Amino acid sequence: EEEEEAEEVAEADSSDRRRARRRSRSTMRSAMRSGSPFAQAREAAREAFQRRDFRAAEQAYQRATSINPNHAGSWAGLGAARMQLRNFNGAAQAYARAVRANPRSSGFFTSLGHAYRMAGNRNGARQAYQRALAIDPSNRSAQTSLQRL
């Protein structure tokens, strides 16, 4: 059962990162051309995550969030890295910042729910999944996770 939960978390985190990348693609392209510290931190984080060096990814996402604290995708990336490090309370804190920065993201609320669930906060998880479903009633991960609580 814990493996299923970990797979769900990874799936939701991956989905969130894809959505965040699409939303910020044009911003990132211009930042990459300028070689900004923010773009460099984001790229370092993505590369570290891809090679499964989650500690390095966490550090790079922390740099990105310190440079641009309003970038939801960076907070979600930090949450994903912390989930992989099994720092569920830290992941919940990061995802909470992601949903504050982008309160219309069903995926970020789903990831917040997963982090709360893994941290043992069933009430927080329930509320996050319900918020995710209020935004996108077809969110299967939130539906399934809410039913399993």
CSV table of N, CA, C and O in Angstrom, one decimal, residues 26-122:
chain,number,residue,atom,x,y,z
A,26,SER,N,7.5,30.2,-21.7
A,26,SER,CA,8.0,31.4,-22.4
A,26,SER,C,8.8,32.3,-21.4
A,26,SER,O,9.8,32.8,-21.8
A,27,THR,N,8.4,32.3,-20.2
A,27,THR,CA,9.2,33.1,-19.2
A,27,THR,C,10.6,32.4,-19.0
A,27,THR,O,11.6,33.1,-19.0
A,28,MET,N,10.6,31.1,-19.0
A,28,MET,CA,11.8,30.4,-18.8
A,28,MET,C,12.8,30.6,-20.0
A,28,MET,O,13.9,30.7,-19.9
A,29,ARG,N,12.2,30.6,-21.2
A,29,ARG,CA,13.0,30.7,-22.4
A,29,ARG,C,13.7,32.0,-22.4
A,29,ARG,O,14.9,32.1,-22.7
A,30,SER,N,13.0,33.1,-22.1
A,30,SER,CA,13.7,34.4,-22.0
A,30,SER,C,14.7,34.5,-20.9
A,30,SER,O,15.8,35.0,-21.1
A,31,ALA,N,14.4,33.8,-19.8
A,31,ALA,CA,15.3,33.8,-18.7
A,31,ALA,C,16.6,33.0,-19.0
A,31,ALA,O,17.7,33.4,-18.7
A,32,MET,N,16.4,31.9,-19.7
A,32,MET,CA,17.5,31.0,-20.1
A,32,MET,C,18.4,31.8,-21.0
A,32,MET,O,19.6,31.6,-21.0
A,33,ARG,N,17.8,32.5,-22.0
A,33,ARG,CA,18.7,33.3,-22.9
A,33,ARG,C,19.5,34.3,-22.1
A,33,ARG,O,20.7,34.5,-22.5
A,34,SER,N,18.9,34.9,-21.1
A,34,SER,CA,19.7,35.8,-20.3
A,34,SER,C,20.6,35.2,-19.3
A,34,SER,O,21.4,35.8,-18.7
A,35,GLY,N,20.4,33.9,-19.0
A,35,GLY,CA,21.2,33.1,-18.1
A,35,GLY,C,21.0,33.6,-16.7
A,35,GLY,O,21.9,33.7,-15.9
A,36,SER,N,19.8,34.0,-16.4
A,36,SER,CA,19.5,34.6,-15.0
A,36,SER,C,19.8,33.5,-13.9
A,36,SER,O,19.7,32.3,-14.2
A,37,PRO,N,20.1,34.0,-12.7
A,37,PRO,CA,20.3,33.0,-11.6
A,37,PRO,C,19.0,32.2,-11.4
A,37,PRO,O,19.2,31.0,-11.0
A,38,PHE,N,17.9,32.7,-11.6
A,38,PHE,CA,16.6,32.0,-11.4
A,38,PHE,C,16.6,30.8,-12.4
A,38,PHE,O,16.3,29.7,-12.0
A,39,ALA,N,16.8,31.1,-13.7
A,39,ALA,CA,16.8,30.1,-14.7
A,39,ALA,C,17.8,29.1,-14.5
A,39,ALA,O,17.6,27.9,-14.6
A,40,GLN,N,19.0,29.5,-14.0
A,40,GLN,CA,20.1,28.5,-13.7
A,40,GLN,C,19.7,27.6,-12.6
A,40,GLN,O,19.9,26.4,-12.6
A,41,ALA,N,19.1,28.2,-11.6
A,41,ALA,CA,18.7,27.3,-10.4
A,41,ALA,C,17.6,26.3,-10.8
A,41,ALA,O,17.6,25.2,-10.5
A,42,ARG,N,16.6,26.8,-11.6
A,42,ARG,CA,15.5,25.9,-12.1
A,42,ARG,C,16.1,24.8,-13.0
A,42,ARG,O,15.7,23.6,-12.8
A,43,GLU,N,17.0,25.1,-13.8
A,43,GLU,CA,17.6,24.1,-14.7
A,43,GLU,C,18.4,23.1,-13.9
A,43,GLU,O,18.4,21.9,-14.1
A,44,ALA,N,19.2,23.6,-12.9
A,44,ALA,CA,20.0,22.7,-12.1
A,44,ALA,C,19.1,21.8,-11.3
A,44,ALA,O,19.4,20.6,-11.1
A,45,ALA,N,17.9,22.3,-10.8
A,45,ALA,CA,17.0,21.5,-10.1
A,45,ALA,C,16.4,20.4,-11.0
A,45,ALA,O,16.3,19.2,-10.5
A,46,ARG,N,16.0,20.8,-12.2
A,46,ARG,CA,15.4,19.8,-13.1
A,46,ARG,C,16.4,18.7,-13.4
A,46,ARG,O,16.1,17.5,-13.4
A,47,GLU,N,17.6,19.1,-13.7
A,47,GLU,CA,18.7,18.1,-14.0
A,47,GLU,C,18.9,17.2,-12.8
A,47,GLU,O,19.1,16.0,-13.0
A,48,ALA,N,19.0,17.7,-11.6
A,48,ALA,CA,19.3,16.9,-10.4
A,48,ALA,C,18.1,15.9,-10.2
A,48,ALA,O,18.3,14.8,-9.9
A,49,PHE,N,16.9,16.4,-10.4
A,49,PHE,CA,15.7,15.6,-10.2
A,49,PHE,C,15.8,14.4,-11.2
A,49,PHE,O,15.5,13.3,-10.9
A,50,GLN,N,16.1,14.7,-12.5
A,50,GLN,CA,16.1,13.7,-13.5
A,50,GLN,C,17.1,12.6,-13.2
A,50,GLN,O,16.9,11.5,-13.5
A,51,ARG,N,18.3,13.0,-12.6
A,51,ARG,CA,19.3,12.0,-12.3
A,51,ARG,C,19.0,11.4,-10.9
A,51,ARG,O,19.9,10.7,-10.3
A,52,ARG,N,17.9,11.8,-10.3
A,52,ARG,CA,17.4,11.2,-9.0
A,52,ARG,C,18.3,11.7,-7.8
A,52,ARG,O,18.4,11.0,-6.8
A,53,ASP,N,19.0,12.8,-8.0
A,53,ASP,CA,19.7,13.4,-6.9
A,53,ASP,C,18.8,14.4,-6.2
A,53,ASP,O,18.9,15.6,-6.4
A,54,PHE,N,17.9,13.9,-5.3
A,54,PHE,CA,16.8,14.7,-4.8
A,54,PHE,C,17.4,15.7,-3.8
A,54,PHE,O,16.7,16.8,-3.6
A,55,ARG,N,18.5,15.5,-3.1
A,55,ARG,CA,19.0,16.4,-2.2
A,55,ARG,C,19.5,17.7,-3.0
A,55,ARG,O,19.3,18.8,-2.6
A,56,ALA,N,20.2,17.4,-4.1
A,56,ALA,CA,20.7,18.5,-5.0
A,56,ALA,C,19.5,19.3,-5.6
A,56,ALA,O,19.5,20.5,-5.7
A,57,ALA,N,18.4,18.5,-6.0
A,57,ALA,CA,17.2,19.1,-6.5
A,57,ALA,C,16.6,20.0,-5.5
A,57,ALA,O,16.2,21.2,-5.8
A,58,GLU,N,16.5,19.5,-4.2
A,58,GLU,CA,15.9,20.3,-3.2
A,58,GLU,C,16.7,21.6,-3.0
A,58,GLU,O,16.1,22.7,-2.9
A,59,GLN,N,18.0,21.6,-3.0
A,59,GLN,CA,18.9,22.8,-2.8
A,59,GLN,C,18.7,23.7,-3.9
A,59,GLN,O,18.6,25.0,-3.7
A,60,ALA,N,18.6,23.2,-5.2
A,60,ALA,CA,18.5,24.1,-6.3
A,60,ALA,C,17.1,24.8,-6.3
A,60,ALA,O,16.9,25.9,-6.6
A,61,TYR,N,16.0,24.0,-6.0
A,61,TYR,CA,14.7,24.6,-5.9
A,61,TYR,C,14.6,25.6,-4.8
A,61,TYR,O,13.9,26.6,-4.9
A,62,GLN,N,15.3,25.4,-3.7
A,62,GLN,CA,15.4,26.4,-2.6
A,62,GLN,C,16.0,27.7,-3.1
A,62,GLN,O,15.5,28.8,-2.8
A,63,ARG,N,17.1,27.5,-3.9
A,63,ARG,CA,17.7,28.8,-4.5
A,63,ARG,C,16.7,29.5,-5.4
A,63,ARG,O,16.5,30.7,-5.3
A,64,ALA,N,15.9,28.7,-6.2
A,64,ALA,CA,15.0,29.3,-7.1
A,64,ALA,C,13.9,30.0,-6.4
A,64,ALA,O,13.5,31.1,-6.7
A,65,THR,N,13.4,29.4,-5.3
A,65,THR,CA,12.3,30.0,-4.5
A,65,THR,C,12.8,31.2,-3.8
A,65,THR,O,12.0,32.2,-3.5
A,66,SER,N,14.1,31.3,-3.4
A,66,SER,CA,14.6,32.5,-2.7
A,66,SER,C,14.7,33.6,-3.7
A,66,SER,O,14.6,34.8,-3.3
A,67,ILE,N,15.0,33.3,-5.0
A,67,ILE,CA,15.2,34.3,-6.0
A,67,ILE,C,13.8,34.8,-6.4
A,67,ILE,O,13.6,36.0,-6.6
A,68,ASN,N,12.8,33.9,-6.6
A,68,ASN,CA,11.5,34.3,-7.0
A,68,ASN,C,10.5,33.5,-6.2
A,68,ASN,O,10.0,32.4,-6.5
A,69,PRO,N,10.1,34.1,-5.0
A,69,PRO,CA,9.2,33.4,-4.1
A,69,PRO,C,7.8,33.4,-4.6
A,69,PRO,O,6.9,32.7,-3.9
A,70,ASN,N,7.5,33.9,-5.7
A,70,ASN,CA,6.1,33.9,-6.2
A,70,ASN,C,5.9,32.9,-7.4
A,70,ASN,O,4.9,32.8,-8.0
A,71,HIS,N,7.0,32.1,-7.6
A,71,HIS,CA,6.9,31.1,-8.7
A,71,HIS,C,6.4,29.8,-8.2
A,71,HIS,O,7.1,29.0,-7.6
A,72,ALA,N,5.1,29.5,-8.5
A,72,ALA,CA,4.5,28.3,-8.0
A,72,ALA,C,5.2,27.0,-8.4
A,72,ALA,O,5.3,26.1,-7.6
A,73,GLY,N,5.7,26.9,-9.6
A,73,GLY,CA,6.3,25.7,-10.1
A,73,GLY,C,7.6,25.4,-9.3
A,73,GLY,O,7.9,24.2,-9.1
A,74,SER,N,8.3,26.4,-8.9
A,74,SER,CA,9.5,26.2,-8.1
A,74,SER,C,9.1,25.6,-6.7
A,74,SER,O,9.8,24.7,-6.2
A,75,TRP,N,8.1,26.2,-6.1
A,75,TRP,CA,7.6,25.6,-4.9
A,75,TRP,C,7.1,24.2,-5.0
A,75,TRP,O,7.4,23.3,-4.2
A,76,ALA,N,6.4,23.9,-6.1
A,76,ALA,CA,6.0,22.5,-6.4
A,76,ALA,C,7.2,21.6,-6.6
A,76,ALA,O,7.2,20.4,-6.1
A,77,GLY,N,8.2,22.1,-7.3
A,77,GLY,CA,9.4,21.3,-7.5
A,77,GLY,C,10.1,21.0,-6.2
A,77,GLY,O,10.5,19.8,-5.9
A,78,LEU,N,10.1,22.0,-5.3
A,78,LEU,CA,10.7,21.8,-4.0
A,78,LEU,C,9.9,20.7,-3.2
A,78,LEU,O,10.5,19.8,-2.6
A,79,GLY,N,8.6,20.8,-3.3
A,79,GLY,CA,7.7,19.8,-2.7
A,79,GLY,C,8.0,18.4,-3.2
A,79,GLY,O,8.1,17.5,-2.4
A,80,ALA,N,8.1,18.3,-4.5
A,80,ALA,CA,8.4,17.0,-5.1
A,80,ALA,C,9.7,16.4,-4.7
A,80,ALA,O,9.8,15.2,-4.4
A,81,ALA,N,10.7,17.3,-4.6
A,81,ALA,CA,12.0,16.8,-4.1
A,81,ALA,C,11.9,16.3,-2.7
A,81,ALA,O,12.5,15.3,-2.3
A,82,ARG,N,11.2,17.1,-1.9
A,82,ARG,CA,11.1,16.7,-0.5
A,82,ARG,C,10.2,15.4,-0.3
A,82,ARG,O,10.5,14.6,0.6
A,83,MET,N,9.3,15.2,-1.2
A,83,MET,CA,8.5,14.0,-1.1
A,83,MET,C,9.4,12.8,-1.4
A,83,MET,O,9.4,11.8,-0.7
A,84,GLN,N,10.3,12.9,-2.3
A,84,GLN,CA,11.2,11.9,-2.7
A,84,GLN,C,12.2,11.6,-1.5
A,84,GLN,O,12.7,10.5,-1.3
A,85,LEU,N,12.5,12.7,-0.8
A,85,LEU,CA,13.4,12.5,0.4
A,85,LEU,C,12.6,12.1,1.6
A,85,LEU,O,13.2,11.9,2.7
A,86,ARG,N,11.3,11.9,1.5
A,86,ARG,CA,10.4,11.4,2.6
A,86,ARG,C,10.3,12.5,3.7
A,86,ARG,O,10.1,12.2,4.8
A,87,ASN,N,10.5,13.7,3.3
A,87,ASN,CA,10.3,14.8,4.2
A,87,ASN,C,8.9,15.4,3.9
A,87,ASN,O,8.8,16.4,3.3
A,88,PHE,N,7.9,14.7,4.5
A,88,PHE,CA,6.6,15.0,4.1
A,88,PHE,C,6.1,16.3,4.7
A,88,PHE,O,5.3,17.0,4.0
A,89,ASN,N,6.5,16.7,5.9
A,89,ASN,CA,6.1,18.0,6.4
A,89,ASN,C,6.7,19.1,5.6
A,89,ASN,O,6.0,20.1,5.3
A,90,GLY,N,8.0,18.9,5.3
A,90,GLY,CA,8.6,19.9,4.4
A,90,GLY,C,8.0,20.1,3.1
A,90,GLY,O,7.8,21.1,2.5
A,91,ALA,N,7.6,18.9,2.5
A,91,ALA,CA,6.9,18.9,1.2
A,91,ALA,C,5.5,19.6,1.3
A,91,ALA,O,5.2,20.4,0.5
A,92,ALA,N,4.8,19.4,2.4
A,92,ALA,CA,3.5,20.1,2.6
A,92,ALA,C,3.7,21.6,2.7
A,92,ALA,O,2.9,22.3,2.1
A,93,GLN,N,4.8,22.0,3.4
A,93,GLN,CA,5.0,23.4,3.5
A,93,GLN,C,5.3,24.0,2.1
A,93,GLN,O,4.8,25.1,1.7
A,94,ALA,N,6.1,23.3,1.3
A,94,ALA,CA,6.4,23.8,-0.1
A,94,ALA,C,5.2,23.8,-1.0
A,94,ALA,O,4.9,24.8,-1.7
A,95,TYR,N,4.4,22.7,-0.9
A,95,TYR,CA,3.2,22.7,-1.7
A,95,TYR,C,2.2,23.8,-1.3
A,95,TYR,O,1.4,24.3,-2.1
A,96,ALA,N,2.1,24.1,0.0
A,96,ALA,CA,1.2,25.1,0.5
A,96,ALA,C,1.6,26.5,-0.1
A,96,ALA,O,0.8,27.3,-0.5
A,97,ARG,N,2.9,26.7,-0.3
A,97,ARG,CA,3.4,27.9,-0.9
A,97,ARG,C,3.0,27.9,-2.4
A,97,ARG,O,2.7,28.9,-3.0
A,98,ALA,N,3.1,26.7,-3.0
A,98,ALA,CA,2.7,26.6,-4.4
A,98,ALA,C,1.2,27.0,-4.6
A,98,ALA,O,0.9,27.7,-5.6
A,99,VAL,N,0.4,26.5,-3.8
A,99,VAL,CA,-1.1,26.8,-4.0
A,99,VAL,C,-1.4,28.2,-3.6
A,99,VAL,O,-2.3,28.8,-4.1
A,100,ARG,N,-0.6,28.8,-2.7
A,100,ARG,CA,-0.8,30.2,-2.5
A,100,ARG,C,-0.4,31.1,-3.7
A,100,ARG,O,-1.0,32.0,-4.0
A,101,ALA,N,0.7,30.6,-4.4
A,101,ALA,CA,1.1,31.3,-5.6
A,101,ALA,C,0.2,31.1,-6.8
A,101,ALA,O,0.1,31.9,-7.6
A,102,ASN,N,-0.4,29.9,-6.8
A,102,ASN,CA,-1.3,29.5,-7.9
A,102,ASN,C,-2.5,28.8,-7.3
A,102,ASN,O,-2.5,27.5,-7.4
A,103,PRO,N,-3.5,29.5,-6.8
A,103,PRO,CA,-4.6,28.8,-6.1
A,103,PRO,C,-5.6,28.2,-7.1
A,103,PRO,O,-6.6,27.6,-6.7
A,104,ARG,N,-5.3,28.2,-8.4
A,104,ARG,CA,-6.2,27.6,-9.4
A,104,ARG,C,-5.7,26.3,-9.9
A,104,ARG,O,-6.2,25.7,-10.9
A,105,SER,N,-4.6,25.8,-9.3
A,105,SER,CA,-4.0,24.5,-9.8
A,105,SER,C,-4.5,23.3,-9.0
A,105,SER,O,-4.2,23.1,-7.8
A,106,SER,N,-5.4,22.6,-9.7
A,106,SER,CA,-5.9,21.3,-9.1
A,106,SER,C,-4.7,20.4,-8.7
A,106,SER,O,-4.7,19.7,-7.7
A,107,GLY,N,-3.8,20.3,-9.6
A,107,GLY,CA,-2.6,19.4,-9.4
A,107,GLY,C,-1.8,19.8,-8.2
A,107,GLY,O,-1.4,18.9,-7.4
A,108,PHE,N,-1.6,21.1,-7.9
A,108,PHE,CA,-0.8,21.5,-6.8
A,108,PHE,C,-1.6,21.1,-5.5
A,108,PHE,O,-1.0,20.7,-4.5
A,109,PHE,N,-2.9,21.3,-5.5
A,109,PHE,CA,-3.7,20.9,-4.3
A,109,PHE,C,-3.7,19.4,-4.1
A,109,PHE,O,-3.6,19.0,-3.0
A,110,THR,N,-3.7,18.7,-5.2
A,110,THR,CA,-3.6,17.2,-5.1
A,110,THR,C,-2.2,16.8,-4.5
A,110,THR,O,-2.2,16.0,-3.6
A,111,SER,N,-1.2,17.4,-4.9
A,111,SER,CA,0.1,17.2,-4.3
A,111,SER,C,0.2,17.6,-2.9
A,111,SER,O,0.8,16.9,-2.1
A,112,LEU,N,-0.4,18.7,-2.5
A,112,LEU,CA,-0.5,19.1,-1.1
A,112,LEU,C,-1.2,18.0,-0.3
A,112,LEU,O,-0.8,17.7,0.8
A,113,GLY,N,-2.3,17.5,-0.9
A,113,GLY,CA,-3.1,16.4,-0.2
A,113,GLY,C,-2.2,15.2,0.0
A,113,GLY,O,-2.2,14.6,1.1
A,114,HIS,N,-1.4,14.8,-1.0
A,114,HIS,CA,-0.5,13.7,-0.9
A,114,HIS,C,0.5,13.9,0.3
A,114,HIS,O,0.8,13.0,1.1
A,115,ALA,N,1.1,15.1,0.3
A,115,ALA,CA,2.1,15.4,1.3
A,115,ALA,C,1.4,15.4,2.7
A,115,ALA,O,2.0,14.8,3.6
A,116,TYR,N,0.2,16.0,2.8
A,116,TYR,CA,-0.4,15.9,4.1
A,116,TYR,C,-0.8,14.5,4.5
A,116,TYR,O,-0.6,14.1,5.7
A,117,ARG,N,-1.2,13.7,3.6
A,117,ARG,CA,-1.6,12.3,3.9
A,117,ARG,C,-0.3,11.5,4.3
A,117,ARG,O,-0.4,10.8,5.3
A,118,MET,N,0.8,11.7,3.6
A,118,MET,CA,2.0,11.0,4.0
A,118,MET,C,2.5,11.4,5.3
A,118,MET,O,3.2,10.7,6.1
A,119,ALA,N,2.2,12.7,5.7
A,119,ALA,CA,2.7,13.3,7.0
A,119,ALA,C,1.7,12.9,8.1
A,119,ALA,O,2.0,13.2,9.3
A,120,GLY,N,0.6,12.2,7.8
A,120,GLY,CA,-0.3,11.8,8.8
A,120,GLY,C,-1.4,12.8,9.1
A,120,GLY,O,-2.2,12.6,10.0
A,121,ASN,N,-1.6,13.8,8.3
A,121,ASN,CA,-2.6,14.8,8.5
A,121,ASN,C,-3.8,14.5,7.5
A,121,ASN,O,-3.9,15.1,6.5
A,122,ARG,N,-4.6,13.6,8.0
A,122,ARG,CA,-5.8,13.2,7.2
A,122,ARG,C,-6.7,14.4,6.9
A,122,ARG,O,-7.3,14.5,5.8
